[in-house]
Coordinates of C-alpha atoms in Angstrom, one line a residue:
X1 CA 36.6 25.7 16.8
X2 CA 35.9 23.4 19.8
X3 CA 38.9 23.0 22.6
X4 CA 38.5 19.6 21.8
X5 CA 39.5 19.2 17.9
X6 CA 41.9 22.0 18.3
X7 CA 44.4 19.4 20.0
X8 CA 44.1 17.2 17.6
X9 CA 47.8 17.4 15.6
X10 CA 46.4 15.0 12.2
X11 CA 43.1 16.7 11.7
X12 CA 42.3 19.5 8.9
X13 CA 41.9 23.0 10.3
X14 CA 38.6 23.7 12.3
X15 CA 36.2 26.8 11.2
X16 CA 35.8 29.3 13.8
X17 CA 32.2 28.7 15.7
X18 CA 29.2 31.0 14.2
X19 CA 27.0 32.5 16.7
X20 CA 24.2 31.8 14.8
X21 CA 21.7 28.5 16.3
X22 CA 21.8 25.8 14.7
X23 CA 18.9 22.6 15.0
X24 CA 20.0 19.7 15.2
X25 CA 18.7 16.2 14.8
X26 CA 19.8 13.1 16.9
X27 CA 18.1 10.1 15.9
X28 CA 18.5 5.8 16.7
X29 CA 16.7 3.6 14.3
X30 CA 13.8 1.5 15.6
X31 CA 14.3 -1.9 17.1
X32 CA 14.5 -5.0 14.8
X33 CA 11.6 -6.6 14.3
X34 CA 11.0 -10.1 16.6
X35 CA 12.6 -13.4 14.4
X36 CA 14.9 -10.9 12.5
X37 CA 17.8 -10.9 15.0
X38 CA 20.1 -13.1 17.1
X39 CA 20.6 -10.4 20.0
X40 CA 18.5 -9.4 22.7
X41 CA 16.3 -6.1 22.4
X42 CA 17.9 -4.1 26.1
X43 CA 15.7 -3.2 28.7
X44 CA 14.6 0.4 27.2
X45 CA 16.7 2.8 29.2
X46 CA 16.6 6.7 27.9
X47 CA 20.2 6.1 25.4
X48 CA 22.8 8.1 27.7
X49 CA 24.9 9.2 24.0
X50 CA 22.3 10.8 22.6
X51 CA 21.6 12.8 25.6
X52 CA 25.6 13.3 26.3
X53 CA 25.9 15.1 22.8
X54 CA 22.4 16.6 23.3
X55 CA 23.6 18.5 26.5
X56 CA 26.5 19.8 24.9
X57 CA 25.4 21.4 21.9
X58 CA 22.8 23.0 24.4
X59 CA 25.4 24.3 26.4
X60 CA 26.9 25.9 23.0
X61 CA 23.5 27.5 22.2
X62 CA 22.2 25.3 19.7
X63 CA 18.5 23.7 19.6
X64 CA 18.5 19.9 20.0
X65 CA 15.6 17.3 18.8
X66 CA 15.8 13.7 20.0
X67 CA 13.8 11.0 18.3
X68 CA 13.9 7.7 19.5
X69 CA 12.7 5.2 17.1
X70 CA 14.1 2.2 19.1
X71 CA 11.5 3.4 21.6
X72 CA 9.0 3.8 19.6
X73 CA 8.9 4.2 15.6
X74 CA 8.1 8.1 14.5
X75 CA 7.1 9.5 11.5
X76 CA 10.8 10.3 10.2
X77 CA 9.0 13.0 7.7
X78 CA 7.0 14.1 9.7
X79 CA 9.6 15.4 12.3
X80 CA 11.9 16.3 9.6
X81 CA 9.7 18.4 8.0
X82 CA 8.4 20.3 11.1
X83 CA 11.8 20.6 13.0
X84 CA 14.2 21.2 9.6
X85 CA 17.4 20.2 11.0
X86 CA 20.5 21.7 9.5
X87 CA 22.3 18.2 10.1
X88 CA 21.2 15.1 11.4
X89 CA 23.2 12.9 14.2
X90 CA 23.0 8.5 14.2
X91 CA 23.3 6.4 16.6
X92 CA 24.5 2.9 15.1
X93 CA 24.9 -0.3 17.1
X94 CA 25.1 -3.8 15.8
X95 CA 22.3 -5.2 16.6
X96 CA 20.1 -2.6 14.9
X97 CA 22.2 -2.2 11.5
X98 CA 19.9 -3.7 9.3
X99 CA 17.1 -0.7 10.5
X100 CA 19.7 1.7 10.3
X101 CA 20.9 1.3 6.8
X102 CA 16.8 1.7 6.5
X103 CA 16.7 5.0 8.2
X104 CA 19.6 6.6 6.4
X105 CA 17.8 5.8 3.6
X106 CA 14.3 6.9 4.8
X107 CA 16.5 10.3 5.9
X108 CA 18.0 10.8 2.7
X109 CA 15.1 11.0 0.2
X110 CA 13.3 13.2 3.1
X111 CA 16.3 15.8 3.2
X112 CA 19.3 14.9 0.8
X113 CA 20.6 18.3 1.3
X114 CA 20.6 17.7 4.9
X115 CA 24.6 16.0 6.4
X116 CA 24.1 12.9 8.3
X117 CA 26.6 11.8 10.8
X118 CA 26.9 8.4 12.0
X119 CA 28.3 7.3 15.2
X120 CA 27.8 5.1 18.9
X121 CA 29.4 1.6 19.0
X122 CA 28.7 0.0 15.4
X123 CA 30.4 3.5 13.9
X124 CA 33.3 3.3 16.1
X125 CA 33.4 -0.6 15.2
X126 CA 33.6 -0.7 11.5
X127 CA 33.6 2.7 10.3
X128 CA 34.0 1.4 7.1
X129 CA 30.6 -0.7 7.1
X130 CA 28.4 2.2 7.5
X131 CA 26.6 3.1 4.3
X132 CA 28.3 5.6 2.0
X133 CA 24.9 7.8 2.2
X134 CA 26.6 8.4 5.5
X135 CA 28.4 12.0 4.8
X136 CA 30.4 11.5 8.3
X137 CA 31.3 8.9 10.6
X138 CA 32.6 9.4 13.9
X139 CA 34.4 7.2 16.1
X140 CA 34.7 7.4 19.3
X141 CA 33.3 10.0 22.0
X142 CA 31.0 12.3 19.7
X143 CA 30.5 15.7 21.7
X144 CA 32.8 17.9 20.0
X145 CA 33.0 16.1 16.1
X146 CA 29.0 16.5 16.4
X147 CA 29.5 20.4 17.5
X148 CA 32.2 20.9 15.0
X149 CA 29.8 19.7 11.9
X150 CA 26.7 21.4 13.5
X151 CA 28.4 24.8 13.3
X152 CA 29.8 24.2 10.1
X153 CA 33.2 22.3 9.4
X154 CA 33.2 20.0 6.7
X155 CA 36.2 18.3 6.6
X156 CA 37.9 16.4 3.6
X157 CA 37.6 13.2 5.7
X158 CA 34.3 11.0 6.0
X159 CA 35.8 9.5 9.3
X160 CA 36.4 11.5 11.7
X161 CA 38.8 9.1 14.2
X162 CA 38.4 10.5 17.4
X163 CA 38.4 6.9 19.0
X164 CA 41.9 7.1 20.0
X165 CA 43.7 10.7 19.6
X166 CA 40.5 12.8 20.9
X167 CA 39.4 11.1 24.5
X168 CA 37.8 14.2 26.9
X169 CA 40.1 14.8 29.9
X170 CA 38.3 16.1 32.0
X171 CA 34.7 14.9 31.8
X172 CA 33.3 17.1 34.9
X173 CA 33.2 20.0 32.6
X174 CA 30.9 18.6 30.3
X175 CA 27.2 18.2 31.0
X176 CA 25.1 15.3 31.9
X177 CA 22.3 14.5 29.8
X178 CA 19.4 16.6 30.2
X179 CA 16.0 14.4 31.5
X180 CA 14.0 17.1 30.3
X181 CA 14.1 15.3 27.2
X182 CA 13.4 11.9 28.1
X183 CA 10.9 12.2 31.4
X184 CA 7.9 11.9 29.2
X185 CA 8.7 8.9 27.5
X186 CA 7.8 5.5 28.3
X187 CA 11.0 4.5 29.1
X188 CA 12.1 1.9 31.7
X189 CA 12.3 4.2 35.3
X190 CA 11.9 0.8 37.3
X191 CA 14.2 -1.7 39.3
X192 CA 12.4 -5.0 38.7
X193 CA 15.6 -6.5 37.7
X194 CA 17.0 -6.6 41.4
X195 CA 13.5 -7.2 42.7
X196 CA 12.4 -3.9 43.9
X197 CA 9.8 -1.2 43.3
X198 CA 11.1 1.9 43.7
X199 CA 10.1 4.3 40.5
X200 CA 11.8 6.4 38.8
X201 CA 15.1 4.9 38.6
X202 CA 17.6 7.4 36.5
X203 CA 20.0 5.9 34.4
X204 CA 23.6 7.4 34.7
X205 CA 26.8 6.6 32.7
X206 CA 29.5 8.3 35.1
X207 CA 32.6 7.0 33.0
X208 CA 33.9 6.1 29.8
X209 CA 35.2 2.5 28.4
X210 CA 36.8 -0.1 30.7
X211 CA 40.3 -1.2 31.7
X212 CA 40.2 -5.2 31.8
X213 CA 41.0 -7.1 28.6
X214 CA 37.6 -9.9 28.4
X215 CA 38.3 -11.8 25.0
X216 CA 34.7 -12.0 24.4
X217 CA 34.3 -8.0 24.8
X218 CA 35.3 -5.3 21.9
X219 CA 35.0 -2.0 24.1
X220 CA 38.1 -1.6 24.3
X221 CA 38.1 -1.2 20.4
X222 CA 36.3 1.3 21.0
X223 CA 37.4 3.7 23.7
X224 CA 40.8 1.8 24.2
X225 CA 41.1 0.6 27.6
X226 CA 41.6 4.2 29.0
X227 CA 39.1 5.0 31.8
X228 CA 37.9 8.3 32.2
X229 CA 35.2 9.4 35.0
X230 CA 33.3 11.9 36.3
X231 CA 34.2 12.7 39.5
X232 CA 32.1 11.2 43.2
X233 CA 31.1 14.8 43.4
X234 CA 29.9 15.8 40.3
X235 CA 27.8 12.7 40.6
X236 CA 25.9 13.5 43.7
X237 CA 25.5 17.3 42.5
X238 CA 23.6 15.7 39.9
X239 CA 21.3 13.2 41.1
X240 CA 20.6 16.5 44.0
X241 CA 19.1 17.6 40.7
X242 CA 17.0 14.8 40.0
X243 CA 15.8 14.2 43.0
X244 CA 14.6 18.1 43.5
X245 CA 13.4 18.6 39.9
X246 CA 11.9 14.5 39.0
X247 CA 11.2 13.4 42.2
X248 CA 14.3 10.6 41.5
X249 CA 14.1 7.9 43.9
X250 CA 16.5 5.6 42.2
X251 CA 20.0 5.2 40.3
X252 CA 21.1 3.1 37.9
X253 CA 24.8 3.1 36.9
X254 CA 25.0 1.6 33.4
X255 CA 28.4 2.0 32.1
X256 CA 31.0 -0.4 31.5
X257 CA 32.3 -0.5 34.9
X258 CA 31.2 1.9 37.5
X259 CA 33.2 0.5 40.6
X260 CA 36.6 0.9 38.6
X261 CA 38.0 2.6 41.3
X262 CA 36.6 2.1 44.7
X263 CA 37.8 5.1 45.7
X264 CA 35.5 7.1 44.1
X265 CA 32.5 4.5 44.9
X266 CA 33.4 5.8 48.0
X267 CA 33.4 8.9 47.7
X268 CA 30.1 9.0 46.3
X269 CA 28.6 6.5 49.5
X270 CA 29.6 8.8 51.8
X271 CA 28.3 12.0 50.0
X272 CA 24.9 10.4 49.6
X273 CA 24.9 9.1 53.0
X274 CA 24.8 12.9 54.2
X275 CA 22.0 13.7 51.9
X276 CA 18.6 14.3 53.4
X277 CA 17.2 12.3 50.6
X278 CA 16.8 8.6 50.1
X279 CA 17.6 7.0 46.9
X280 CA 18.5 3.2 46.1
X281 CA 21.2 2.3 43.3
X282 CA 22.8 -0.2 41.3
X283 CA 25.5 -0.8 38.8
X284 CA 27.6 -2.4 36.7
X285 CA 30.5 -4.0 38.7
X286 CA 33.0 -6.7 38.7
X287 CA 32.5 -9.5 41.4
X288 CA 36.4 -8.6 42.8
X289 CA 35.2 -6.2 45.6
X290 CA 36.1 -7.9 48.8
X291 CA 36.6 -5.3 51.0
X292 CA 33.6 -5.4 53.3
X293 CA 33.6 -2.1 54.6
X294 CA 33.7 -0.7 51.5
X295 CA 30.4 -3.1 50.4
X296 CA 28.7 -2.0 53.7
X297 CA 29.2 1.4 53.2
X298 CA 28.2 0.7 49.5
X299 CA 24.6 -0.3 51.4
X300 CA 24.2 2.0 53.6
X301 CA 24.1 4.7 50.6
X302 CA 21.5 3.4 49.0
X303 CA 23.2 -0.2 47.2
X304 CA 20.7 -2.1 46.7
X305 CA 22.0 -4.8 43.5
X306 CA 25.4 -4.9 41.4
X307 CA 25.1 -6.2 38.1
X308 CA 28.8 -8.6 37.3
X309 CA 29.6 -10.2 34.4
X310 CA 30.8 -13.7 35.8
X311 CA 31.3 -15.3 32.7
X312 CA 32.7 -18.2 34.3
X313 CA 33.3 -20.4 37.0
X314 CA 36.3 -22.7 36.2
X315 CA 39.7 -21.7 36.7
X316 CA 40.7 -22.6 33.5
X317 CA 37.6 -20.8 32.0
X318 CA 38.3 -17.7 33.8
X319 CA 42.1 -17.6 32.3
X320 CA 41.3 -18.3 28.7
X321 CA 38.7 -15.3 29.0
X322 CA 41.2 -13.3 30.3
X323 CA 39.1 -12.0 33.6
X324 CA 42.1 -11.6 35.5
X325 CA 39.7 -12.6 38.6
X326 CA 40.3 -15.8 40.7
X327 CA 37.2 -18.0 41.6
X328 CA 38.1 -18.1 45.5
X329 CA 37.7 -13.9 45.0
X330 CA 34.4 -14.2 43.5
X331 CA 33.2 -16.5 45.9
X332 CA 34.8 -14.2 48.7
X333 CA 32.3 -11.3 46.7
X334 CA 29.5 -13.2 46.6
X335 CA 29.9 -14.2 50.7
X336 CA 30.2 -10.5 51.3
X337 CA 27.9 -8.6 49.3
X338 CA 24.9 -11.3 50.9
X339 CA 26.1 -10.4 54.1
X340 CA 25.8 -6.9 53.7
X341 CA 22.4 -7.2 51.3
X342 CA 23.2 -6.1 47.8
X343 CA 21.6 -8.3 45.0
X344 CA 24.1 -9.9 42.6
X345 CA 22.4 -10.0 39.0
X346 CA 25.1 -12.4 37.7
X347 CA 25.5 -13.0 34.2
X348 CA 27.3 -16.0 32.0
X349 CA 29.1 -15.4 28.5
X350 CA 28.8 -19.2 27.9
X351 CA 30.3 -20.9 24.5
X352 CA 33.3 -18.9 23.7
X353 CA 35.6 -20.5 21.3
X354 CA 37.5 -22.7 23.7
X355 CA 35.8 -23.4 26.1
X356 CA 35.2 -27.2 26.7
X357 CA 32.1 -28.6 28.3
X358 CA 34.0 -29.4 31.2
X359 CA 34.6 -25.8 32.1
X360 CA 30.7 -25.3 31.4
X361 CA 29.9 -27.7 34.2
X362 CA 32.3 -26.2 36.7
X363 CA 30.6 -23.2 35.7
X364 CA 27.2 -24.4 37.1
X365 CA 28.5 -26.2 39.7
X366 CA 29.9 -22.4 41.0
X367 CA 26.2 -21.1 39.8
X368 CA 25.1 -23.3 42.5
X369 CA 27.3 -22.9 45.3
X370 CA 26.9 -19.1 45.1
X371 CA 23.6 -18.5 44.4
X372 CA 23.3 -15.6 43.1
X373 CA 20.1 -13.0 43.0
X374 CA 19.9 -13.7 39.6
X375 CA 21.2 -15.5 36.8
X376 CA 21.7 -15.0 33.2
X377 CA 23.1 -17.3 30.6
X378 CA 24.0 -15.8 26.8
X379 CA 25.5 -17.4 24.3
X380 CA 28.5 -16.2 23.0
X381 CA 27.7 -14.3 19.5
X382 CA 30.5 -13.1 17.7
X383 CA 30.2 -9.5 17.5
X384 CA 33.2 -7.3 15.6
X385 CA 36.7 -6.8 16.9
X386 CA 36.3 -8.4 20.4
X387 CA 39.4 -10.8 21.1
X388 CA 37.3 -14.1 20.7
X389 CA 35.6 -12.7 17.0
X390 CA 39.2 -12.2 15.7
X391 CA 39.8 -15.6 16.5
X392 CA 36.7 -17.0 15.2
X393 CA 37.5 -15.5 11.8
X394 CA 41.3 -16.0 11.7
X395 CA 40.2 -19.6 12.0
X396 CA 37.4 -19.8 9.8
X397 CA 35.0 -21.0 12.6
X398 CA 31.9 -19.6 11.1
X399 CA 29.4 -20.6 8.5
X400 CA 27.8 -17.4 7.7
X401 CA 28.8 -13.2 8.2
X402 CA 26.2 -10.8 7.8
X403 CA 26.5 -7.9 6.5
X404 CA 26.9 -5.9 10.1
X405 CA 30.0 -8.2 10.3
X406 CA 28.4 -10.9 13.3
X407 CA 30.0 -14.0 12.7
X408 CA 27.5 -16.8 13.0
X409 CA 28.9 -20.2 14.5
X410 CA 27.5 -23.7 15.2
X411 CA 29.0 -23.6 18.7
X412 CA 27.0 -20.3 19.0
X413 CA 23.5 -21.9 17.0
X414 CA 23.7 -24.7 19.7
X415 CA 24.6 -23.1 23.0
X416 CA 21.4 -20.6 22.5
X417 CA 19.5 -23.6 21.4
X418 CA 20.8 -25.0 25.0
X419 CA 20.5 -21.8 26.9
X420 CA 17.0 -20.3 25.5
X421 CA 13.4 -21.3 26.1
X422 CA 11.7 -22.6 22.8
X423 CA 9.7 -19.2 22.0
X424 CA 13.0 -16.6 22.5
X425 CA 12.4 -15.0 19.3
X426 CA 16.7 -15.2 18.8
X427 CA 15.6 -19.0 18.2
X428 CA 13.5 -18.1 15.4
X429 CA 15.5 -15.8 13.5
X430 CA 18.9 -18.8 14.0
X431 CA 16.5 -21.5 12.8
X432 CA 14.8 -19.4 9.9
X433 CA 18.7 -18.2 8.9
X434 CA 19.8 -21.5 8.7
X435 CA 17.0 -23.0 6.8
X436 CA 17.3 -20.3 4.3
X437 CA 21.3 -20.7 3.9
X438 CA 21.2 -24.4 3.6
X439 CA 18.3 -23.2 0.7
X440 CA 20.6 -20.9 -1.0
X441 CA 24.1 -20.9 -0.7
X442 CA 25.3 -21.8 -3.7
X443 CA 22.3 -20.0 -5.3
X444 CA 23.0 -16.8 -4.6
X445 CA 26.2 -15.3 -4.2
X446 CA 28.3 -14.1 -0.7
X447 CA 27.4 -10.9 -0.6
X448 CA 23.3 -11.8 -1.2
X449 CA 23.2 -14.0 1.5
X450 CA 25.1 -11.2 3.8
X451 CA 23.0 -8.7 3.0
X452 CA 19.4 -10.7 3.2
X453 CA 16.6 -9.4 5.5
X454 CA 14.8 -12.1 7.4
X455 CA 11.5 -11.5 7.9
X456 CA 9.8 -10.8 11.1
X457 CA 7.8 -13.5 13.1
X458 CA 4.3 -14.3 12.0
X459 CA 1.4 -12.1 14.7
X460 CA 0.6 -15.0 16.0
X461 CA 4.1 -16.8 17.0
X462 CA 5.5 -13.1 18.0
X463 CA 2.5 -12.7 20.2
X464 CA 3.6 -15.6 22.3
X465 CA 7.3 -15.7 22.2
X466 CA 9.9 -14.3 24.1
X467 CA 11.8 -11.1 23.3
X468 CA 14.2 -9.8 26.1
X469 CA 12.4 -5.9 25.2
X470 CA 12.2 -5.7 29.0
X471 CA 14.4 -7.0 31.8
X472 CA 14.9 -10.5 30.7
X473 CA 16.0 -12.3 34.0
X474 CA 15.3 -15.5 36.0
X475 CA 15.5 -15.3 40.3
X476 CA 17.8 -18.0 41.1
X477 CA 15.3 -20.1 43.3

């Protein structure tokens, strides 16, 4: 069995690994069509968990298939047929659980012999909600459940928690995903979102969950809020390897919070600063790094923009979402990273449940003072088991929960109706899901109206409206 599960004290005992190959399948389901859904699409970056557990069952010999329908859709029988997989990996997330109950199943009457395993955020969020043609979810970090199952285990369980009792130590011994897979692909390689030009740009996740407590956020249900990371070192011995091999001339650092520990950041500046090579990067960040050397070392390696979640700029706002960040240190961030020249992409998590319109207008007031690169405004949707959606439900705030458990309020239905231009598709599908409710609760009983499917947005209104498939951003100017 794999090092991994063999730790694992509540778990039924492992089988020993065959040396035989196995193929397996990993699969996402294809993005929701425009008017169906409340979320935003993404900006098409190759999906890092795919190519994690891809790498890894590589490394143990085994022969790997990715197909991306949230790309683009695929023929599901087609590569079924002509690649037989002896089980078949999902990735579920919430905005796409309505095309992923589809796809399970599309799967299952291709190849009901065939195990399919579900995991990625939605799994790990409400294992229970994934559909029972599911033989196995797992929660949590998937690499060695997935090799496990691939090799043969079948355990008595159909989840698998590895959430909690199963996080990987020591991530630099396990492999980054391999690009081989993804290079071809039309995926986003650019860095339009922080104004530049450079192409490709790599996507990287170089650690694992988050260690700050946001009320709106449900990571840390999860990963918990333990933070693992590859090391500065491993990092640079990797992008060595995109730049020789891809011709890499950016990096994008997507995870849920890159500069947790500046020491590492620094790490990293100064090994790339030695490199012959020049790349740019950019990542996910918190707006508390006020240490200028550290931010002017952070642009002389390449730096060029740092994505923050803000969220707010009212003192009292910033409490009640539990950023544990002052607003005199973000405005000491914002000084100092202009100084130095890295792009702030600043985003707003506006309408949580109590926050008052008071605290909204110190929040543009701050928008304005700082003036960030860039600024983007989301309404607060009430996805599962973050802080603020346990409230919502405990207090019966909603007026309608879907079946992928999104609680649907009127706080959020008017704060997108304020923060989104008239042809964002998410408009459509709110309007459309209200006239229909108004229509038919009553009618139709709870779980009907949970489990309806909204149609999609007429050819000619989708042609024109707005869908956030790409990088959805407005230059503060």
């Amino acid at each position: 069995m794999s090092e991994q599960q063999q730790s694992t004290p509540s778990a039924p005992d492992v089988h020993v690994p065959s040396s035989s190959r196995r193929r397996i399948l990993l699969t996402a389901a294809a993005m929701p069509p425009m008017g169906t859904t409340a979320l935003h699409y993404g900006d098409l970056r190759p999906p890092m968990g795919l190519g994690f557990i891809t790498s890894f069952l590589e490394r143990h010999g085994h022969e790997v298939k990715i197909c991306d329908n949230y790309l683009a859709p695929l023929s599901m029988e087609q590569e079924i047929t002509d690649f037989r997989p002896d089980i078949i990996g999902l990735y579920m997330h919430t905005p796409g659980y309505y095309m992923a109950c589809d796809l399970i199943d599309e799967m299952k009457q291709i190849a009901p012999q065939v195990p399919i395993v579900a995991g990625g955020p939605h799994a790990s969020l409400l294992p229970d909600n994934v559909p029972d043609a599911v033989d196995y979810v797992c929660t949590g970090e998937g690499e060695h459940v997935m090799l496990d199952l691939a090799e043969g285990w079948r355990p008595d369980i159909r989840v698998i928690d590895n959430a909690k009792t199963q996080r990987i130590k020591q991530l630099d011994d396990y492999p980054f995903p391999n690009y081989d897979h993804f290079v071809d692909k039309a995926y986003n390689w650019g860095f339009d979102i922080y104004g530049r030009t450079e192409s490709p740009v790599f996507t990287m996740h170089t650690s694992r969950s988050c260690p700050y407590r946001c009320t709106f956020c449900g990571v840390a249900a999860i990963w918990t809020r333990k933070w693992t990371a590859f090391s500065a070192d491993r990092i640079v011995e990797e992008i060595d390897r995109y730049v020789e091999r891809y011709g890499c001339q950016g990096v994008y650092f997507r995870e849920d919070l890159f500069t947790t520990d500046l020491r590492r950041v620094e790490r990293m500046c100064d090994l790339l600063i030695e490199r012959p090579y020049d790349i740019v990067w950019a990542c996910e960040s918190r707006a508390d790094i006020t240490n200028e050397r550290v931010l002017e070392k952070m642009a002389r390696s390449g730096c060029i923009g740092l994505y923050c979640g803000i969220e707010s700029g009212s003192v009292s706002g910033l409490v009640k979402k539990k950023k544990d960040l002052t607003v005199e240190t973000m405005r000491t961030f914002f000084r100092l990273a202009k100084k130095v020249g890295i792009n702030v992409y600043a985003t707003f998590c506006m309408g949580t449940p109590t926050e008052t319109e008071a605290e909204l207008t110190e929040t543009e007031a701050f928008v304005t003072e700082v003036e960030p690169f860039a600024v983007d405004r989301f309404a607060f949707l009430a996805l599962p088991r973050s802080e603020d959606s346990e409230y919502i439900e405990e207090h019966k705030l909603y007026y309608h929960k879907d079946s992928a458990g999104i609680l649907y309020t009127d706080r959020f239905y008017e704060m997108a109706h304020r923060l989104y231009t008239p042809g964002d598709q998410r408009l459509y599908f709110l309007d459309q899901q209200r006239q229909f409710l108004d229509e038919n609760r009553g009618r139709l009983t709870p779980t009907e109206l949970a489990d309806y499917r909204f149609p999609p947005m007429p050819t000619d209104v989708s042609e024109t409206a707005s869908s956030s498939t790409h990088n959805e951003f407005r230059l503060n100017t």
